[in-house]
Short mmCIF file of C-alpha atoms and ligand atoms in Angstrom, two decimals:
data_model
loop_
_atom_site.label_atom_id
_atom_site.label_comp_id
_atom_site.label_asym_id
_atom_site.label_seq_id
_atom_site.Cartn_x
_atom_site.Cartn_y
_atom_site.Cartn_z
CA MET W 19 32.57 -49.27 66.30
CA LEU W 20 30.21 -46.33 66.75
CA LEU W 21 31.50 -42.84 65.81
CA ASP W 22 30.67 -39.86 67.99
CA THR W 23 26.95 -39.39 67.88
CA ASN W 24 24.98 -36.21 68.22
CA PRO W 25 22.12 -36.86 70.69
CA ASN W 26 19.91 -34.30 68.94
CA ILE W 27 20.00 -36.09 65.58
CA ASN W 28 18.60 -39.58 65.48
CA GLY W 29 17.49 -39.67 61.80
CA VAL W 30 18.24 -38.09 58.44
CA ILE W 31 15.58 -38.02 55.78
CA PHE W 32 16.79 -37.47 52.24
CA ASP W 33 14.76 -36.05 49.40
CA LEU W 34 15.61 -38.01 46.18
CA ASP W 35 15.54 -35.85 43.04
CA GLY W 36 18.21 -33.14 43.30
CA VAL W 37 19.68 -34.47 46.52
CA VAL W 38 20.65 -38.17 45.97
CA VAL W 39 20.74 -37.98 42.22
CA ASP W 40 20.33 -35.23 39.61
CA THR W 41 17.18 -36.38 37.93
CA ALA W 42 15.79 -32.94 38.00
CA HIS W 43 16.93 -32.30 34.43
CA PHE W 44 15.17 -35.48 33.30
CA HIS W 45 11.96 -34.14 34.79
CA TYR W 46 12.65 -30.80 33.06
CA THR W 47 13.32 -32.34 29.64
CA SER W 48 10.22 -34.47 29.86
CA TRP W 49 7.90 -31.67 30.98
CA LYS W 50 9.36 -29.28 28.37
CA ALA W 51 8.39 -31.71 25.62
CA LEU W 52 4.82 -31.99 26.90
CA ALA W 53 4.45 -28.25 27.54
CA SER W 54 5.57 -27.56 23.92
CA GLU W 55 2.51 -29.51 22.70
CA TRP W 56 0.52 -26.70 24.33
CA LYS W 57 2.75 -24.09 22.61
CA TYR W 58 4.23 -23.25 25.99
CA THR W 59 7.99 -22.87 26.47
CA LEU W 60 8.72 -24.17 29.93
CA THR W 61 11.50 -22.08 31.52
CA HIS W 62 14.14 -22.93 34.03
CA GLU W 63 12.25 -20.72 36.57
CA ASP W 64 9.04 -22.68 35.93
CA ASN W 65 10.90 -25.87 36.51
CA GLU W 66 12.14 -24.66 39.88
CA LYS W 67 8.50 -24.31 40.93
CA LEU W 68 7.87 -27.94 39.98
CA LYS W 69 10.60 -29.43 42.17
CA GLY W 70 9.15 -31.62 44.89
CA ILE W 71 5.62 -31.25 43.44
CA SER W 72 3.68 -34.34 42.49
CA ARG W 73 3.32 -35.44 38.85
CA LYS W 74 -0.44 -34.60 38.81
CA ASP W 75 -0.05 -31.24 40.46
CA SER W 76 2.75 -30.42 38.04
CA VAL W 77 0.42 -31.01 35.00
CA VAL W 78 -2.15 -28.75 36.61
CA LYS W 79 0.49 -26.01 37.08
CA ILE W 80 1.87 -26.26 33.55
CA ALA W 81 -1.66 -26.20 32.05
CA SER W 82 -2.44 -23.05 34.01
CA TRP W 83 0.81 -21.38 32.86
CA ALA W 84 -0.02 -22.43 29.25
CA LYS W 85 -3.58 -21.18 29.84
CA VAL W 86 -5.13 -24.46 28.60
CA LYS W 87 -8.07 -26.27 30.19
CA VAL W 88 -7.55 -29.99 30.72
CA SER W 89 -10.13 -32.59 31.55
CA GLU W 90 -9.32 -35.18 34.19
CA ASN W 91 -8.74 -37.75 31.38
CA GLU W 92 -6.31 -35.49 29.53
CA LEU W 93 -4.57 -34.71 32.79
CA ASN W 94 -3.93 -38.38 33.41
CA GLU W 95 -2.94 -39.03 29.82
CA VAL W 96 -0.37 -36.18 29.89
CA ALA W 97 0.96 -37.35 33.24
CA ASN W 98 1.37 -40.94 31.88
CA ARG W 99 3.17 -39.78 28.77
CA LYS W 100 5.47 -37.58 30.80
CA ASN W 101 6.30 -40.52 32.96
CA GLU W 102 7.17 -42.72 30.01
CA LYS W 103 9.68 -40.10 28.77
CA TYR W 104 11.05 -39.67 32.32
CA LEU W 105 11.48 -43.42 32.84
CA ALA W 106 13.24 -43.89 29.50
CA LEU W 107 15.81 -41.27 30.66
CA CYS W 108 16.17 -42.95 34.09
CA THR W 109 16.89 -46.41 32.53
CA ALA W 110 20.50 -45.40 31.99
CA LEU W 111 21.12 -44.41 35.66
CA THR W 112 23.93 -46.29 37.44
CA PRO W 113 25.61 -45.93 40.86
CA ASN W 114 28.00 -43.48 39.18
CA ASP W 115 25.10 -41.03 39.11
CA ILE W 116 24.80 -40.76 42.85
CA LEU W 117 25.65 -37.12 43.64
CA PRO W 118 29.11 -36.47 45.15
CA GLY W 119 29.21 -36.79 48.96
CA ILE W 120 25.92 -38.74 49.29
CA SER W 121 27.38 -42.27 49.55
CA GLU W 122 29.98 -41.16 52.06
CA PHE W 123 27.44 -39.35 54.20
CA ILE W 124 25.07 -42.28 54.21
CA HIS W 125 27.92 -44.56 55.27
CA GLU W 126 28.88 -42.12 58.03
CA LEU W 127 25.29 -42.07 59.30
CA LYS W 128 25.01 -45.87 59.38
CA ALA W 129 28.32 -46.12 61.18
CA SER W 130 27.02 -43.60 63.78
CA ASN W 131 23.79 -45.46 64.27
CA VAL W 132 21.73 -42.60 62.75
CA LYS W 133 18.66 -43.85 60.92
CA VAL W 134 18.36 -43.14 57.20
CA ALA W 135 15.08 -42.51 55.33
CA LEU W 136 13.90 -41.35 51.94
CA GLY W 137 11.11 -38.77 51.74
CA SER W 138 10.30 -38.25 48.08
CA ALA W 139 7.29 -37.01 46.12
CA SER W 140 8.27 -39.37 43.31
CA LYS W 141 6.33 -42.55 42.45
CA ASN W 142 9.47 -43.79 40.77
CA ALA W 143 11.67 -43.53 43.89
CA LEU W 144 12.24 -47.24 44.29
CA PHE W 145 12.98 -47.71 40.64
CA VAL W 146 15.60 -44.98 40.79
CA LEU W 147 17.10 -46.18 44.14
CA ASN W 148 17.44 -49.66 42.69
CA LYS W 149 19.24 -48.31 39.64
CA LEU W 150 21.63 -46.52 42.04
CA LYS W 151 22.00 -49.74 44.12
CA LEU W 152 21.12 -47.65 47.23
CA THR W 153 17.82 -49.30 48.36
CA ASP W 154 19.40 -51.44 51.08
CA PHE W 155 21.00 -48.47 52.81
CA PHE W 156 17.61 -46.92 53.66
CA ASP W 157 15.81 -48.01 56.79
CA VAL W 158 12.58 -46.48 55.54
CA VAL W 159 11.35 -45.30 52.15
CA VAL W 160 8.31 -43.00 51.86
CA ASP W 161 7.49 -41.86 48.30
CA GLY W 162 4.67 -40.60 46.13
CA ASN W 163 2.93 -43.98 46.33
CA ASN W 164 2.50 -43.66 50.19
CA VAL W 165 1.22 -40.12 50.59
CA THR W 166 -1.98 -38.30 49.80
CA ASN W 167 -0.60 -34.75 49.94
CA SER W 168 2.51 -33.56 48.13
CA LYS W 169 5.10 -31.18 49.42
CA PRO W 170 4.85 -28.47 50.86
CA ASP W 171 2.50 -30.65 52.94
CA PRO W 172 4.54 -32.30 55.70
CA GLU W 173 2.91 -35.74 55.28
CA VAL W 174 5.86 -37.45 53.59
CA PHE W 175 8.36 -36.45 56.32
CA ILE W 176 5.97 -37.03 59.23
CA LYS W 177 5.30 -40.55 57.87
CA ALA W 178 9.06 -41.22 57.53
CA ALA W 179 9.80 -40.22 61.16
CA LYS W 180 6.86 -42.33 62.34
CA LEU W 181 8.16 -45.41 60.43
CA MET W 182 11.61 -44.90 61.89
CA ASN W 183 10.02 -44.61 65.34
CA LEU W 184 11.68 -41.21 65.88
CA ASP W 185 10.65 -37.88 67.32
CA PRO W 186 10.33 -35.43 64.32
CA LYS W 187 12.36 -32.91 66.36
CA LYS W 188 15.33 -35.23 66.20
CA CYS W 189 15.13 -35.69 62.40
CA VAL W 190 17.06 -33.68 59.83
CA VAL W 191 15.62 -33.32 56.29
CA VAL W 192 18.04 -32.74 53.36
CA GLU W 193 16.27 -31.04 50.52
CA ASP W 194 16.94 -29.08 47.27
CA ALA W 195 13.52 -27.54 46.84
CA PRO W 196 11.78 -24.61 48.61
CA ALA W 197 8.57 -26.71 48.76
CA GLY W 198 10.51 -29.48 50.52
CA ILE W 199 12.04 -27.16 53.05
CA GLU W 200 8.63 -25.74 53.82
CA ALA W 201 7.23 -29.29 54.25
CA ALA W 202 10.10 -30.22 56.63
CA LEU W 203 9.67 -27.03 58.66
CA SER W 204 5.91 -27.69 59.01
CA ALA W 205 6.81 -31.22 60.21
CA GLY W 206 8.85 -29.63 62.98
CA MET W 207 12.21 -30.91 61.66
CA LEU W 208 15.62 -29.44 61.27
CA THR W 209 16.48 -28.69 57.63
CA VAL W 210 19.55 -28.66 55.40
CA GLY W 211 19.08 -27.01 51.96
CA LEU W 212 21.37 -28.02 49.16
CA GLY W 213 21.66 -25.52 46.32
CA ASN W 214 20.78 -21.87 45.84
CA ALA W 215 21.14 -19.91 49.16
CA GLU W 216 18.45 -17.37 48.14
CA GLU W 217 15.84 -19.93 47.11
CA LEU W 218 16.53 -22.11 50.17
CA ARG W 219 16.86 -19.22 52.63
CA ASN W 220 14.37 -20.71 55.12
CA ALA W 221 16.56 -23.80 55.73
CA HIS W 222 18.51 -23.94 59.02
CA LEU W 223 21.71 -24.82 57.19
CA ILE W 224 22.46 -24.17 53.50
CA LEU W 225 25.28 -25.85 51.54
CA PRO W 226 25.94 -25.55 47.84
CA ASN W 227 25.86 -29.34 47.43
CA ALA W 228 26.39 -32.58 49.41
CA GLU W 229 30.19 -32.66 48.95
CA ASN W 230 30.82 -31.36 52.46
CA LEU W 231 27.75 -32.88 54.08
CA THR W 232 29.01 -34.63 57.16
CA LEU W 233 27.84 -35.29 60.77
CA GLU W 234 30.30 -32.58 61.88
CA GLN W 235 28.42 -30.05 59.61
CA LEU W 236 25.14 -31.13 61.19
CA ASN W 237 26.49 -30.19 64.61
CA LYS W 238 25.89 -26.57 63.43
CA LEU W 239 22.18 -27.42 63.78
CA ASN W 240 22.54 -27.82 67.58
CA GLN W 241 21.94 -24.08 67.98
CA TYR W 242 18.44 -24.63 66.57
CA HIS W 243 17.73 -27.81 68.48
CA LEU W 244 13.97 -27.94 68.82
CA THR W 245 12.63 -28.68 72.35
P1 B16 P 8 7.27 -38.77 39.72
P2 B16 P 8 11.51 -35.35 45.07
C1 B16 P 8 9.85 -34.97 43.08
O1 B16 P 8 10.85 -35.72 43.69
C2 B16 P 8 10.42 -34.14 41.94
O2 B16 P 8 11.24 -33.07 42.53
C3 B16 P 8 9.40 -33.53 41.12
O3 B16 P 8 9.99 -32.78 40.02
C4 B16 P 8 8.46 -34.64 40.49
O4 B16 P 8 7.41 -34.12 39.75
C5 B16 P 8 7.90 -35.49 41.70
O5 B16 P 8 8.96 -35.99 42.49
C6 B16 P 8 7.07 -36.61 41.26
O6 B16 P 8 7.85 -37.48 40.56
O7 B16 P 8 6.65 -38.20 38.46
O8 B16 P 8 8.50 -39.55 39.44
O9 B16 P 8 6.25 -39.45 40.58
O10 B16 P 8 12.34 -34.07 44.75
O11 B16 P 8 10.43 -35.11 46.08
O12 B16 P 8 12.38 -36.55 45.37
MG1 MG P 9 14.10 -32.65 45.20
#
């Protein structure tokens, strides 16, 4: 049986890290270890600026903060070593690590015939989704392996809408990072920011986390419906 559907919302695109699962601190721990080799102490504020940014672009940013010059070879080598550390931490992930509210919301969307996609900058997205046993719930997965430009470029979200066969104006993006909100707005989509209200101030709707994320909440987006 279909639940009440909102005609303005045909698809929801989820960011992965920080929205579906809290892997952001795994990224932080791994980058911090690498940055310390350059005698640079990566701060929480620095890490906020890396959210949603591709692995390679992250190395470039950290190198510039540490004021070190890196060759293309070194850049790749550092990115690979960071990924080994990150994957080692992700190995222990289980469905218990899905953030509160996310499974319920995905089930509600499926029951209401709203399409569900992933739009992540991560090249490890499928590995993580498999660990969480969530892969089969996503109609479409677009990740760091399928895009050329990382957030705040809208490519990842535009591609997800295209693969779902949906009008971007009828898609809602759920994000935890300012770069992701910017990307979604450039894609012409409605946005829900999960986390810090000040950092995510450009989102149409801001919630502290996904615990109260429901289709009823998304009805608040009707006032912004894009024509
Ligand atoms: P990987 P999201 C992003 O994922 C992370 O926020 C960001 O910190 C990370 O550097 C990026 O993925 C690339 O990840 O190294 O696994 O390819 O938030 O867009 O889901
Ligand atoms: Mg994120």
